[in-house]
Amino acid sequence: DLSVGEDNENVLNADDDSSFNALNDIINSGSLTVEITKDYTFDNESDADFVGGIEIDKNGLTINGNNHTLDAKNIARFFKIRASNVVINDIILKNGNDSAIIVSGSLTTANVEFNNCSADKGAAVFVNEKNKYTSENDRFIGNSALNGAIFAY
């Protein structure tokens, strides 16, 4: 179940499923601060709509990963950022496909580990023209792409 904590933060209870569908529900539930409280793994059956990534279109959204792991199983992208001033902190993004994150807005990642992500351009982050990406103390481990871990044009 989805619950709202202090300061109107969304918090997932431990008994919720761990699919990208469930993660999408909490990210797009209305709060501007999302606390991740467990790991999430892409599920072939329930997550087909999220192969291209969970769309984020809320300006000012902050996702606090609390050192949990999102695993896209080399099938899916994690996020499509279409908003301004989005922040993703303290999370492990593992096995992303076709760029872990696409940025068509502005994004800051801090203390994020991009692990074993792949794409033709920008294994970890692909920044569309005239958009903004800031990386603070992130780690890029075992990623593969023709144009590096981060690609901007």
mmCIF file of C-alpha atoms in Angstrom:
data_model
loop_
_atom_site.group_PDB
_atom_site.id
_atom_site.type_symbol
_atom_site.label_atom_id
_atom_site.label_comp_id
_atom_site.label_asym_id
_atom_site.label_seq_id
_atom_site.Cartn_x
_atom_site.Cartn_y
_atom_site.Cartn_z
ATOM 1 C CA ASP A 1 0.000 0.000 0.000
ATOM 2 C CA LEU A 2 0.986 3.583 -0.588
ATOM 3 C CA SER A 3 1.110 5.777 2.480
ATOM 4 C CA VAL A 4 1.878 9.430 3.038
ATOM 5 C CA GLY A 5 4.434 10.178 5.737
ATOM 6 C CA GLU A 6 5.569 13.351 7.420
ATOM 7 C CA ASP A 7 6.024 16.355 5.127
ATOM 8 C CA ASN A 8 3.656 14.727 2.635
ATOM 9 C CA GLU A 9 6.321 12.217 1.498
ATOM 10 C CA ASN A 10 5.228 9.013 -0.189
ATOM 11 C CA VAL A 11 6.459 5.867 1.519
ATOM 12 C CA LEU A 12 5.970 2.312 0.285
ATOM 13 C CA ASN A 13 5.141 -0.361 2.802
ATOM 14 C CA ALA A 14 7.259 -3.522 2.701
ATOM 15 C CA ASP A 15 4.361 -5.762 1.592
ATOM 16 C CA ASP A 16 3.916 -4.004 -1.786
ATOM 17 C CA ASP A 17 5.056 -5.680 -4.972
ATOM 18 C CA SER A 18 8.482 -4.745 -6.298
ATOM 19 C CA SER A 19 7.666 -4.282 -10.009
ATOM 20 C CA PHE A 20 8.327 -1.160 -12.073
ATOM 21 C CA ASN A 21 4.536 -0.793 -12.218
ATOM 22 C CA ALA A 22 4.454 -0.388 -8.429
ATOM 23 C CA LEU A 23 7.390 2.020 -8.567
ATOM 24 C CA ASN A 24 5.598 4.071 -11.230
ATOM 25 C CA ASP A 25 2.545 4.318 -8.961
ATOM 26 C CA ILE A 26 4.511 5.824 -6.094
ATOM 27 C CA ILE A 27 6.590 8.170 -8.263
ATOM 28 C CA ASN A 28 3.478 9.526 -9.966
ATOM 29 C CA SER A 29 1.241 9.642 -6.882
ATOM 30 C CA GLY A 30 1.410 13.394 -6.321
ATOM 31 C CA SER A 31 4.150 14.012 -3.757
ATOM 32 C CA LEU A 32 7.297 15.894 -4.721
ATOM 33 C CA THR A 33 9.496 13.732 -2.437
ATOM 34 C CA VAL A 34 9.575 9.976 -2.911
ATOM 35 C CA GLU A 35 11.361 7.667 -0.465
ATOM 36 C CA ILE A 36 12.324 4.273 -1.906
ATOM 37 C CA THR A 37 12.168 1.684 0.880
ATOM 38 C CA LYS A 38 13.055 -1.519 -0.990
ATOM 39 C CA ASP A 39 14.521 -2.907 -4.216
ATOM 40 C CA TYR A 40 12.537 -3.039 -7.486
ATOM 41 C CA THR A 41 12.989 -5.403 -10.449
ATOM 42 C CA PHE A 42 11.535 -5.177 -13.943
ATOM 43 C CA ASP A 43 8.852 -7.865 -14.409
ATOM 44 C CA ASN A 44 8.244 -9.076 -17.978
ATOM 45 C CA GLU A 45 4.525 -9.611 -17.385
ATOM 46 C CA SER A 46 3.414 -6.604 -15.333
ATOM 47 C CA ASP A 47 5.912 -4.028 -16.598
ATOM 48 C CA ALA A 48 5.556 -4.172 -20.396
ATOM 49 C CA ASP A 49 4.355 -0.542 -20.437
ATOM 50 C CA PHE A 50 7.649 0.568 -18.832
ATOM 51 C CA VAL A 51 10.229 -0.886 -21.256
ATOM 52 C CA GLY A 52 10.894 2.716 -22.369
ATOM 53 C CA GLY A 53 11.183 3.899 -18.759
ATOM 54 C CA ILE A 54 8.949 5.366 -16.080
ATOM 55 C CA GLU A 55 7.948 8.849 -17.253
ATOM 56 C CA ILE A 56 8.657 11.668 -14.829
ATOM 57 C CA ASP A 57 6.879 14.915 -15.640
ATOM 58 C CA LYS A 58 6.650 16.563 -12.188
ATOM 59 C CA ASN A 59 8.872 19.631 -11.842
ATOM 60 C CA GLY A 60 10.877 19.605 -8.617
ATOM 61 C CA LEU A 61 10.512 15.873 -7.940
ATOM 62 C CA THR A 62 13.123 14.302 -5.633
ATOM 63 C CA ILE A 63 13.599 10.529 -5.479
ATOM 64 C CA ASN A 64 15.597 9.364 -2.458
ATOM 65 C CA GLY A 65 16.781 5.824 -3.205
ATOM 66 C CA ASN A 66 18.096 5.073 0.288
ATOM 67 C CA ASN A 67 20.754 2.821 -1.294
ATOM 68 C CA HIS A 68 18.191 0.430 -2.778
ATOM 69 C CA THR A 69 18.588 -1.200 -6.210
ATOM 70 C CA LEU A 70 16.456 -0.946 -9.331
ATOM 71 C CA ASP A 71 17.155 -3.824 -11.752
ATOM 72 C CA ALA A 72 15.904 -3.460 -15.337
ATOM 73 C CA LYS A 73 17.161 -6.982 -16.226
ATOM 74 C CA ASN A 74 18.805 -5.707 -19.457
ATOM 75 C CA ILE A 75 15.295 -5.236 -20.883
ATOM 76 C CA ALA A 76 14.174 -1.745 -19.913
ATOM 77 C CA ARG A 77 15.208 1.836 -19.298
ATOM 78 C CA PHE A 78 14.626 3.243 -15.790
ATOM 79 C CA PHE A 79 13.366 6.777 -16.353
ATOM 80 C CA LYS A 80 12.346 9.304 -19.002
ATOM 81 C CA ILE A 81 12.768 12.740 -17.432
ATOM 82 C CA ARG A 82 10.411 15.309 -18.980
ATOM 83 C CA ALA A 83 10.385 17.802 -16.127
ATOM 84 C CA SER A 84 12.664 20.454 -14.644
ATOM 85 C CA ASN A 85 14.666 20.271 -11.424
ATOM 86 C CA VAL A 86 14.343 16.508 -10.920
ATOM 87 C CA VAL A 87 16.786 15.017 -8.394
ATOM 88 C CA ILE A 88 17.623 11.326 -7.924
ATOM 89 C CA ASN A 89 19.777 10.427 -4.900
ATOM 90 C CA ASP A 90 21.458 7.389 -3.361
ATOM 91 C CA ILE A 91 20.276 4.553 -5.601
ATOM 92 C CA ILE A 92 21.756 1.730 -7.674
ATOM 93 C CA LEU A 93 20.494 1.479 -11.254
ATOM 94 C CA LYS A 94 21.484 -1.946 -12.540
ATOM 95 C CA ASN A 95 21.142 -3.628 -15.955
ATOM 96 C CA GLY A 96 19.483 -0.748 -17.801
ATOM 97 C CA ASN A 97 18.926 -1.060 -21.548
ATOM 98 C CA ASP A 98 18.833 1.625 -24.254
ATOM 99 C CA SER A 99 20.221 4.259 -21.811
ATOM 100 C CA ALA A 100 19.339 4.003 -18.135
ATOM 101 C CA ILE A 101 17.872 7.517 -18.143
ATOM 102 C CA ILE A 102 16.748 9.806 -20.987
ATOM 103 C CA VAL A 103 16.748 13.508 -20.067
ATOM 104 C CA SER A 104 14.368 15.897 -21.838
ATOM 105 C CA GLY A 105 14.273 18.424 -18.998
ATOM 106 C CA SER A 106 16.759 18.912 -16.176
ATOM 107 C CA LEU A 107 18.112 16.218 -13.870
ATOM 108 C CA THR A 108 20.660 16.002 -11.081
ATOM 109 C CA THR A 109 21.856 12.617 -9.862
ATOM 110 C CA ALA A 110 23.857 12.376 -6.635
ATOM 111 C CA ASN A 111 25.493 9.256 -5.249
ATOM 112 C CA VAL A 112 23.867 7.117 -7.943
ATOM 113 C CA GLU A 113 25.568 3.951 -9.152
ATOM 114 C CA PHE A 114 24.977 3.119 -12.827
ATOM 115 C CA ASN A 115 25.930 -0.549 -13.097
ATOM 116 C CA ASN A 116 25.991 -2.697 -16.261
ATOM 117 C CA CYS A 117 23.820 -0.374 -18.348
ATOM 118 C CA SER A 118 24.041 -0.399 -22.151
ATOM 119 C CA ALA A 119 22.987 1.595 -25.221
ATOM 120 C CA ASP A 120 24.293 2.769 -28.567
ATOM 121 C CA LYS A 121 24.657 6.326 -27.184
ATOM 122 C CA GLY A 122 24.903 7.090 -23.486
ATOM 123 C CA ALA A 123 24.753 3.835 -21.545
ATOM 124 C CA ALA A 124 23.847 5.558 -18.293
ATOM 125 C CA VAL A 125 22.396 8.925 -19.346
ATOM 126 C CA PHE A 126 21.272 10.286 -22.716
ATOM 127 C CA VAL A 127 20.659 14.047 -22.635
ATOM 128 C CA ASN A 128 18.502 15.442 -25.422
ATOM 129 C CA GLU A 129 19.443 18.718 -27.091
ATOM 130 C CA LYS A 130 19.213 21.886 -24.950
ATOM 131 C CA ASN A 131 18.470 19.973 -21.729
ATOM 132 C CA LYS A 132 20.523 19.775 -18.536
ATOM 133 C CA TYR A 133 22.157 16.970 -16.585
ATOM 134 C CA THR A 134 24.360 17.274 -13.491
ATOM 135 C CA SER A 135 26.224 14.340 -11.948
ATOM 136 C CA GLU A 136 27.433 14.627 -8.350
ATOM 137 C CA ASN A 137 29.582 11.857 -6.881
ATOM 138 C CA ASP A 138 28.012 9.177 -9.135
ATOM 139 C CA ARG A 139 29.673 5.873 -10.020
ATOM 140 C CA PHE A 140 29.682 4.344 -13.512
ATOM 141 C CA ILE A 141 30.593 0.635 -13.372
ATOM 142 C CA GLY A 142 30.658 -1.855 -16.253
ATOM 143 C CA ASN A 143 28.517 0.205 -18.640
ATOM 144 C CA SER A 144 28.820 -0.168 -22.414
ATOM 145 C CA ALA A 145 27.954 2.202 -25.257
ATOM 146 C CA LEU A 146 29.537 3.421 -28.469
ATOM 147 C CA ASN A 147 29.542 6.996 -27.100
ATOM 148 C CA GLY A 148 30.334 6.465 -23.403
ATOM 149 C CA ALA A 149 28.384 6.450 -20.171
ATOM 150 C CA ILE A 150 26.908 9.938 -20.720
ATOM 151 C CA PHE A 151 25.881 11.273 -24.122
ATOM 152 C CA ALA A 152 24.586 14.789 -24.771
ATOM 153 C CA TYR A 153 23.827 16.487 -28.052
#
